[in-house]
Coordinates of C-alpha atoms and ligand atoms in Angstrom, one line a residue:
M14 CA 97.5 103.3 103.2
K15 CA 98.7 103.1 106.8
L16 CA 96.2 100.6 107.6
L17 CA 97.3 98.5 104.5
A18 CA 100.7 98.4 105.4
K19 CA 99.8 97.4 108.9
T20 CA 97.7 94.8 107.8
I21 CA 100.4 93.4 105.4
A22 CA 102.9 93.3 108.2
A23 CA 100.4 91.3 110.4
V24 CA 99.8 88.7 107.5
V25 CA 102.1 85.7 106.9
V26 CA 101.7 83.4 109.9
L27 CA 102.1 79.9 109.7
L28 CA 99.2 77.9 111.5
C29 CA 97.4 74.7 110.7
S30 CA 93.6 74.5 111.0
P31 CA 92.2 70.9 111.6
L32 CA 89.5 71.5 109.3
S33 CA 90.7 72.6 106.2
I34 CA 91.7 71.0 103.1
A35 CA 95.0 73.1 103.3
A36 CA 96.2 71.4 106.7
Q37 CA 97.0 68.0 104.5
T38 CA 98.7 70.0 101.8
K39 CA 100.9 72.3 104.2
L40 CA 100.3 75.4 102.2
P41 CA 101.6 78.6 103.9
V42 CA 98.8 80.4 105.6
E43 CA 97.9 84.2 105.2
E44 CA 95.4 86.4 106.1
A45 CA 93.7 88.4 103.2
V46 CA 94.1 92.2 103.0
L47 CA 90.6 93.8 102.7
T48 CA 89.8 97.2 101.4
R49 CA 87.3 99.7 100.9
A50 CA 86.4 101.3 97.9
P51 CA 88.0 103.0 95.8
N52 CA 91.0 101.1 97.4
V53 CA 92.2 97.7 95.9
P54 CA 94.6 95.5 97.7
P55 CA 98.2 95.5 96.7
P56 CA 99.0 92.8 93.9
I57 CA 100.1 89.3 95.3
T58 CA 103.9 88.8 94.6
R59 CA 103.8 85.3 95.5
T60 CA 104.5 82.6 92.8
T61 CA 103.0 79.5 94.8
P62 CA 99.6 79.0 96.0
A63 CA 98.6 79.7 99.9
K64 CA 95.9 79.3 101.9
V65 CA 94.3 82.5 102.3
I66 CA 92.1 83.4 105.2
V67 CA 89.3 85.8 104.7
K68 CA 87.4 87.4 107.6
M69 CA 84.2 89.5 106.7
E70 CA 81.5 91.0 108.9
V71 CA 78.0 91.6 108.2
R72 CA 76.7 94.8 109.6
E73 CA 73.4 96.5 109.1
T74 CA 74.1 100.3 109.4
V75 CA 72.6 103.7 108.4
G76 CA 74.6 105.7 106.1
D77 CA 74.5 108.3 103.1
L78 CA 72.9 107.6 100.1
S79 CA 73.6 111.2 98.8
E80 CA 73.6 114.6 100.5
G81 CA 71.3 114.6 103.4
V82 CA 69.8 111.3 102.3
K83 CA 70.0 108.4 104.8
Y84 CA 69.5 104.8 104.1
T85 CA 69.9 101.8 106.0
F86 CA 72.4 99.5 104.2
W87 CA 73.2 96.1 104.7
T88 CA 76.8 95.6 104.3
F89 CA 79.7 93.2 104.1
G90 CA 82.2 95.0 106.2
G91 CA 80.3 98.0 107.2
E92 CA 80.4 100.0 103.8
V93 CA 78.8 99.7 100.4
P94 CA 80.0 98.1 98.4
G95 CA 81.6 95.1 100.4
Q96 CA 85.4 94.9 100.9
F97 CA 87.5 94.0 98.0
I98 CA 89.1 90.7 98.3
R99 CA 92.3 89.6 96.2
V100 CA 93.6 86.1 96.1
R101 CA 95.7 84.4 93.6
E102 CA 94.5 81.4 90.9
G103 CA 95.0 78.2 92.7
D104 CA 94.9 79.5 96.3
T105 CA 92.8 77.6 98.9
V106 CA 90.3 80.4 100.5
E107 CA 89.2 79.8 104.1
F108 CA 86.1 82.2 104.3
H109 CA 84.9 83.2 107.9
L110 CA 81.6 84.9 107.8
A111 CA 80.6 86.8 110.9
N112 CA 77.2 88.4 111.3
H113 CA 77.1 91.3 113.9
Q114 CA 74.9 90.8 116.9
S115 CA 73.0 93.9 116.3
S116 CA 71.7 92.5 112.7
K117 CA 68.1 91.9 112.3
L118 CA 68.4 89.3 109.8
P119 CA 70.5 86.2 108.8
H120 CA 72.8 86.7 105.9
N121 CA 75.2 84.5 103.8
I122 CA 77.5 84.9 100.8
D123 CA 77.5 83.7 97.2
L124 CA 80.9 84.4 95.6
H125 CA 81.1 83.8 92.0
A126 CA 84.6 82.7 92.1
V127 CA 83.3 79.6 93.9
T128 CA 83.1 76.5 92.1
G129 CA 80.4 74.7 94.3
P130 CA 76.9 74.8 95.2
G131 CA 75.6 78.2 95.7
G132 CA 78.8 79.6 95.4
G133 CA 79.2 79.3 99.4
A134 CA 75.6 80.4 99.9
A135 CA 74.4 77.6 102.1
S136 CA 77.6 76.9 104.0
S137 CA 77.7 80.3 104.8
F138 CA 74.3 81.2 106.2
T139 CA 74.6 83.0 109.3
A140 CA 72.2 84.1 112.1
P141 CA 72.7 87.5 113.8
G142 CA 75.6 87.0 116.3
H143 CA 76.9 83.9 114.8
K144 CA 79.8 83.0 112.3
S145 CA 80.3 80.6 109.8
Q146 CA 83.3 78.8 107.9
F147 CA 83.8 77.3 104.5
T148 CA 86.8 76.4 102.0
F149 CA 86.9 76.6 98.4
K150 CA 89.7 76.4 95.8
A151 CA 90.0 79.6 93.4
L152 CA 90.1 77.4 90.4
N153 CA 89.3 80.3 87.9
A154 CA 91.1 83.5 87.6
G155 CA 88.9 86.6 87.0
L156 CA 87.1 89.6 88.5
Y157 CA 84.0 88.0 90.4
V158 CA 81.1 89.8 92.2
Y159 CA 80.0 88.4 95.6
H160 CA 76.7 89.1 97.1
C161 CA 74.2 87.9 99.8
A162 CA 71.7 85.2 98.6
T163 CA 69.6 85.3 101.6
A164 CA 66.0 85.3 100.7
P165 CA 64.5 87.7 99.6
V166 CA 67.7 87.8 97.4
G167 CA 66.6 90.8 95.7
M168 CA 66.1 92.8 98.7
H169 CA 69.4 91.9 100.2
I170 CA 71.4 92.7 97.2
A171 CA 69.3 96.0 96.9
N172 CA 70.2 97.3 100.3
G173 CA 73.9 97.0 99.8
M174 CA 75.2 93.4 100.0
Y175 CA 77.6 93.1 97.0
G176 CA 81.5 93.5 96.5
L177 CA 84.3 92.2 94.4
I178 CA 87.0 89.5 94.8
Y179 CA 89.8 89.4 92.2
V180 CA 91.3 85.9 91.5
Q181 CA 94.6 87.3 90.3
P182 CA 95.8 85.0 87.3
K183 CA 99.0 82.9 87.9
N184 CA 100.7 85.1 85.2
P185 CA 99.5 88.4 86.8
L186 CA 98.4 91.6 84.8
P187 CA 101.5 94.3 84.2
T188 CA 101.9 96.4 87.1
V189 CA 100.3 99.8 86.6
D190 CA 100.5 103.2 88.6
H191 CA 96.9 102.9 90.2
E192 CA 94.2 100.2 90.8
F193 CA 90.8 101.4 92.0
Y194 CA 87.7 99.6 92.8
V195 CA 84.4 100.9 91.5
M196 CA 81.1 99.3 91.9
Q197 CA 77.9 100.5 90.3
S198 CA 74.4 99.6 92.0
E199 CA 71.0 101.0 92.2
F200 CA 68.8 102.0 95.3
Y201 CA 64.9 101.8 95.5
T202 CA 63.2 104.5 97.5
N203 CA 59.9 105.7 97.3
A204 CA 60.9 109.3 97.5
R205 CA 62.5 110.9 94.4
F206 CA 66.3 111.5 94.0
G207 CA 67.7 113.8 96.4
E208 CA 64.8 114.0 98.6
K209 CA 66.4 114.5 102.3
G210 CA 65.8 112.4 105.3
H211 CA 65.9 108.6 106.2
Q212 CA 64.5 106.6 102.9
P213 CA 63.3 103.4 103.1
F214 CA 63.5 100.6 100.5
S215 CA 61.0 100.1 98.0
M216 CA 59.8 96.7 96.9
E217 CA 57.5 98.3 94.5
R218 CA 60.0 100.4 92.8
A219 CA 62.5 97.3 92.8
L220 CA 59.9 95.1 91.2
A221 CA 59.4 97.8 88.3
E222 CA 63.3 98.1 88.0
N223 CA 62.6 101.8 88.7
P224 CA 65.4 103.0 90.9
S225 CA 65.6 106.4 92.4
Y226 CA 69.2 106.0 92.7
V227 CA 72.1 104.6 90.4
V228 CA 75.5 105.0 92.1
F229 CA 79.1 104.2 92.3
N230 CA 80.5 103.0 95.4
G231 CA 77.4 103.2 97.5
S232 CA 76.7 106.9 97.5
A233 CA 75.9 109.6 94.8
N234 CA 78.8 111.6 95.7
S235 CA 81.2 108.7 96.9
M236 CA 83.7 109.9 94.1
T237 CA 83.0 113.5 93.3
G238 CA 84.4 117.0 94.6
E239 CA 86.8 116.4 97.3
R240 CA 86.6 112.6 97.1
A241 CA 87.6 112.4 93.5
I242 CA 90.1 109.8 92.6
P243 CA 93.5 111.4 92.0
A244 CA 95.9 110.6 89.1
K245 CA 98.8 112.4 87.3
V246 CA 99.5 112.9 83.5
G247 CA 101.2 109.6 82.1
D248 CA 99.7 107.4 84.8
T249 CA 98.1 104.1 83.7
V250 CA 94.9 103.5 85.6
R251 CA 93.4 100.2 86.0
L252 CA 89.9 100.2 87.2
F253 CA 88.4 96.9 88.6
I254 CA 84.6 97.7 87.9
G255 CA 81.5 95.5 89.1
N256 CA 77.9 95.9 88.8
G257 CA 75.9 94.6 91.9
G258 CA 72.7 95.6 90.1
P259 CA 70.4 94.5 91.4
N260 CA 68.4 94.9 88.2
L261 CA 70.4 97.1 85.6
V262 CA 73.0 96.6 83.1
S263 CA 75.9 99.4 83.1
S264 CA 77.1 101.1 80.0
F265 CA 80.2 102.0 81.7
H266 CA 81.9 104.9 80.3
V267 CA 84.6 107.4 81.2
I268 CA 84.1 110.8 79.7
G269 CA 87.4 112.1 78.1
E270 CA 89.0 108.8 77.8
I271 CA 89.2 105.8 75.7
F272 CA 89.8 102.5 77.5
D273 CA 93.2 101.2 76.1
R274 CA 92.4 97.6 77.3
V275 CA 89.3 95.8 78.3
Y276 CA 89.3 92.7 80.2
I277 CA 85.6 91.9 78.8
E278 CA 83.2 90.6 81.7
G279 CA 86.2 90.4 83.9
G280 CA 87.6 87.3 82.2
T281 CA 90.7 86.8 80.1
A282 CA 89.7 88.1 76.7
V283 CA 91.0 91.6 76.0
N284 CA 89.4 94.2 73.8
H285 CA 91.3 97.2 72.7
N286 CA 90.3 101.0 72.2
V287 CA 86.8 100.9 73.7
Q288 CA 84.4 103.9 74.4
S289 CA 81.9 102.1 76.6
T290 CA 81.8 98.5 78.0
L291 CA 78.8 96.6 79.0
I292 CA 78.7 95.2 82.6
P293 CA 76.0 92.9 83.5
A294 CA 74.1 92.9 86.8
G295 CA 76.3 90.7 88.9
G296 CA 79.3 90.7 86.8
S297 CA 82.4 92.8 86.0
A298 CA 85.0 94.4 83.8
I299 CA 88.7 95.4 84.3
V300 CA 89.6 98.4 82.1
E301 CA 93.0 100.2 81.8
F302 CA 93.9 103.6 80.2
K303 CA 96.6 105.9 80.0
V304 CA 95.9 109.5 81.1
E305 CA 97.6 111.9 78.6
V306 CA 96.4 115.2 79.6
P307 CA 95.0 117.0 82.9
G308 CA 91.6 117.7 83.8
T309 CA 88.6 115.8 85.2
L310 CA 87.5 112.6 83.9
I311 CA 83.9 111.7 84.6
L312 CA 82.8 108.1 85.4
V313 CA 79.4 107.5 84.1
D314 CA 76.9 104.8 83.1
H315 CA 76.2 106.2 79.7
S316 CA 72.4 105.3 80.1
I317 CA 73.0 109.0 80.9
F318 CA 70.0 110.2 83.0
R319 CA 71.3 107.6 85.4
A320 CA 74.5 109.5 85.5
F321 CA 73.3 113.2 85.7
N322 CA 69.9 112.6 87.5
K323 CA 70.3 109.5 89.5
G324 CA 74.0 109.7 90.8
A325 CA 75.9 107.4 88.7
L326 CA 78.8 109.7 88.4
G327 CA 82.2 109.6 89.6
M328 CA 85.5 111.8 89.0
I329 CA 89.1 111.1 88.4
K330 CA 91.3 114.2 88.8
V331 CA 94.3 114.3 86.7
A332 CA 97.1 116.6 87.6
G333 CA 100.0 117.6 85.6
K334 CA 101.1 119.5 82.4
E335 CA 99.1 120.5 79.6
N336 CA 99.8 118.5 76.3
K337 CA 98.4 121.0 73.4
E338 CA 99.1 118.2 70.7
V339 CA 96.6 115.9 72.2
Y340 CA 94.2 118.4 73.3
S341 CA 94.2 121.9 72.3
G342 CA 91.5 123.3 74.7
K343 CA 88.9 126.0 73.1
E344 CA 90.1 127.4 70.0
V345 CA 87.1 129.2 68.8
D346 CA 84.3 131.0 70.5
E347 CA 81.8 132.9 68.6
V348 CA 78.3 133.3 68.3
Y349 CA 76.5 131.1 65.9
I350 CA 72.9 131.5 64.8
G351 CA 71.5 129.0 62.7
E352 CA 68.2 127.5 62.0
V353 CA 67.2 127.2 65.7
A354 CA 67.0 130.9 66.0
R355 CA 63.2 131.2 64.9
N356 CA 62.4 128.3 67.1
V357 CA 64.2 130.1 70.2
D358 CA 62.4 133.4 69.4
E359 CA 58.9 131.4 69.5
L360 CA 59.9 129.8 72.6
S361 CA 60.8 132.8 74.5
K362 CA 57.6 134.6 73.5
L363 CA 55.8 131.6 74.7
K364 CA 57.6 131.9 77.9
S365 CA 56.9 135.4 78.5
E366 CA 53.2 134.8 77.6
Y367 CA 53.2 132.0 80.2
Q368 CA 54.9 134.4 82.7
K369 CA 52.3 137.1 82.3
A370 CA 49.5 134.5 82.7
I371 CA 51.4 133.7 86.3
E372 CA 51.3 137.2 87.3
Q373 CA 47.6 137.6 86.8
D374 CA 47.0 134.4 89.1
S375 CA 48.1 134.7 92.8
T376 CA 48.0 130.8 93.6
L377 CA 50.2 130.4 90.4
Q378 CA 52.4 133.1 91.4
S379 CA 53.0 131.5 94.8
I380 CA 53.7 128.4 93.4
S381 CA 55.9 129.5 90.7
K382 CA 57.9 131.6 93.5
K383 CA 58.4 128.6 95.5
I384 CA 59.8 126.9 92.4
V385 CA 62.3 129.5 91.5
M386 CA 63.3 129.8 95.2
N387 CA 64.2 126.1 95.4
E388 CA 66.1 126.3 92.3
G389 CA 67.7 129.3 93.3
K390 CA 68.7 127.5 96.5
N391 CA 70.3 124.7 94.7
L392 CA 72.2 127.2 92.1
Y393 CA 73.2 129.3 95.2
S394 CA 74.8 126.0 97.1
A395 CA 76.6 125.2 93.8
N396 CA 77.9 128.8 92.7
C397 CA 77.9 131.3 95.7
S398 CA 77.9 129.2 99.1
M399 CA 81.5 128.4 99.1
C400 CA 82.3 132.1 99.5
H401 CA 79.1 133.7 101.0
Q402 CA 78.3 130.5 103.2
V403 CA 75.3 128.2 103.1
D404 CA 73.6 130.7 105.8
G405 CA 74.6 133.6 103.8
K406 CA 76.3 135.1 106.5
G407 CA 79.6 135.3 104.8
V408 CA 83.0 135.4 106.2
A409 CA 83.9 138.6 108.2
G410 CA 86.1 141.0 106.2
V411 CA 86.6 138.4 103.5
F412 CA 83.3 137.7 101.9
P413 CA 80.5 140.1 102.6
P414 CA 77.3 138.6 104.0
L415 CA 74.1 138.5 101.9
A416 CA 71.9 137.7 104.8
G417 CA 70.6 141.1 106.3
S418 CA 72.8 142.9 103.7
D419 CA 72.0 146.7 103.3
Y420 CA 74.0 146.7 100.1
L421 CA 72.0 144.0 98.7
A422 CA 68.6 145.0 100.0
K423 CA 69.2 148.7 98.6
R424 CA 69.8 147.3 94.9
A425 CA 67.2 144.4 94.9
N426 CA 64.6 146.9 95.9
K427 CA 65.2 149.6 93.4
K428 CA 63.0 149.8 90.2
D429 CA 66.0 149.5 88.0
R430 CA 67.9 146.4 89.2
T431 CA 70.4 146.3 86.6
E432 CA 73.4 146.8 89.1
I433 CA 72.6 143.8 91.3
I434 CA 72.1 141.7 88.3
G435 CA 75.5 143.0 86.9
I436 CA 77.3 142.0 90.0
V437 CA 76.3 138.1 89.3
I438 CA 77.1 138.4 85.5
N439 CA 80.4 140.4 85.8
G440 CA 81.5 140.0 89.3
L441 CA 82.5 142.8 91.8
N442 CA 85.9 144.4 93.0
G443 CA 87.1 147.4 94.5
P444 CA 86.0 148.9 98.1
I445 CA 82.6 148.6 98.9
K446 CA 80.7 148.7 102.4
V447 CA 78.3 146.4 103.6
N448 CA 76.4 146.8 107.0
G449 CA 79.0 149.4 107.9
Q450 CA 82.1 147.1 107.2
D451 CA 84.4 147.8 104.5
Y452 CA 85.2 145.1 101.9
N453 CA 87.9 145.3 99.2
S454 CA 88.1 142.0 97.3
V455 CA 87.4 140.1 94.3
M456 CA 84.0 138.2 93.4
P457 CA 84.8 136.4 90.1
A458 CA 82.5 136.9 87.1
L459 CA 79.9 134.1 86.2
P460 CA 79.0 134.8 82.9
Q461 CA 78.2 131.3 81.6
I462 CA 75.1 131.2 83.9
S463 CA 71.6 131.5 82.1
D464 CA 69.2 134.5 82.7
A465 CA 66.7 132.2 84.2
D466 CA 69.4 130.7 86.6
I467 CA 70.6 134.4 87.5
A468 CA 67.0 135.1 88.5
A469 CA 66.5 132.3 90.6
I470 CA 69.7 133.0 92.4
L471 CA 69.0 136.6 92.8
T472 CA 65.3 135.9 93.9
Y473 CA 66.5 133.3 96.5
V474 CA 69.4 135.4 98.0
S475 CA 67.1 138.4 98.0
N476 CA 64.3 136.3 99.7
S477 CA 66.3 134.2 102.2
W478 CA 67.6 134.8 105.8
G479 CA 65.2 137.7 106.3
N480 CA 65.7 139.5 102.8
E481 CA 62.8 140.6 101.0
A482 CA 62.4 141.6 97.5
Q483 CA 60.3 141.3 94.4
V484 CA 60.7 138.1 92.3
F485 CA 63.5 138.4 89.5
S486 CA 62.4 137.3 86.2
P487 CA 64.4 135.7 83.3
D488 CA 63.4 138.6 81.2
E489 CA 64.4 141.3 83.7
V490 CA 68.0 139.7 83.8
K491 CA 68.0 139.4 79.8
T492 CA 67.4 143.1 79.5
A493 CA 69.8 143.9 82.3
R494 CA 72.5 141.8 80.6
T495 CA 72.2 143.8 77.2
R496 CA 73.2 146.7 79.5
V497 CA 75.9 145.4 81.7
V498 CA 77.7 143.0 79.3
D499 CA 80.2 145.7 77.9
T500 CA 80.9 147.2 81.0
P501 CA 82.1 144.7 83.3
V502 CA 82.6 146.1 86.8
G503 CA 85.0 143.5 87.9
S504 CA 86.3 140.0 86.9
A505 CA 88.6 137.5 88.5
H506 CA 89.1 135.8 84.8
P507 CA 90.4 138.9 82.6
Ligands
CU7 CU1 71.9 89.6 103.3

């Protein structure tokens, strides 16, 4: 925000460039405010045209595609997606494209907002360590994608070279509380989603249109957790959404909201009351919605495996007071056993047969343990590590250690392990001693976790960081659950 203010302050300067069309018409000259996602430059309040100077630098840089996953991105402005450009319908745009000397390849820019050959591509073709300039008149209002169009075009786009330019209409859209910039795109790596380390581009997967990542704003976690977009109950939110592709069409949806208005494909036509809107590769949409109740809204591509398994997921965290008339929250929570019951029985029988088969084969056993340990690690990191820490060492005096914990070791190596399973199901409070140190605090209950998940977590914690114990099986947890469920030892949520 500070940066924005500074840039705006540094803006309106009157000068004349001998090269440009604007020189003859004596337009006022200003430098465009460029922002990084999810920020959008402030609305343009001018009511007459100007000559707007856009300065953009191409950089090839290594960044995060997901937690621990590195990728060499080719970028407009240092990040994916490229910086957001905002001009006004009728403006003359003088575009300066620089290609950093550290780049290995030439690049250029094709702006869909340009009326002219290649959208500026040929005029902006720039070798490493050079810069180019061209000028165009923003004749058509709307939200437009820009991208690199240097051969092989698909590869330049696949590596991150795209962004949005908004040509604000002469009659601007009404002011809203928040404007955000969200751009979907895919990444193609040989390795599967989430595999750590530096992952190179896979031309084969790009040709097969089979991405390992589908993301918003350049990475799988660009808008989740602490990086979620904030809003308040009562706010109207406008999202400028683009799809860089290179291949897929987005079925853009916000879980928990309905779009009050959609500027279809980023143009002038407005649709109302929309659940999901299609955004073609190389296309856009503007959506607006008022948030009525607090909670977390989830941005997804409703081609839903992309959202939950490939990264196309973002969050808007809405703060504010509940409105029970609009949304009640959970009103009934009862056990319901219908037609599926028989099938569940059969499935659990098969699972336990499978388990027994594994127990009789040492190779299968060791593979199965590795799978469980890996699942346990992920579950631990999602459910326990915020308190007990990733390395299991806890926080002295506050959260007891699991690494080398005598308390855990004793209970994980008993014949009957109901007590330790009960701690994960019901939580724990009251005084305990771990490795000679006293703790008297509260661990919240995690009753919504499945038997298999608890088994995996406990197997992981009791076999990591030097700990050792037998594998916990889902059946063992299931049996323990029936014994502990009525006698909670502690719970942060009464
Ligand atoms: Cu390029």
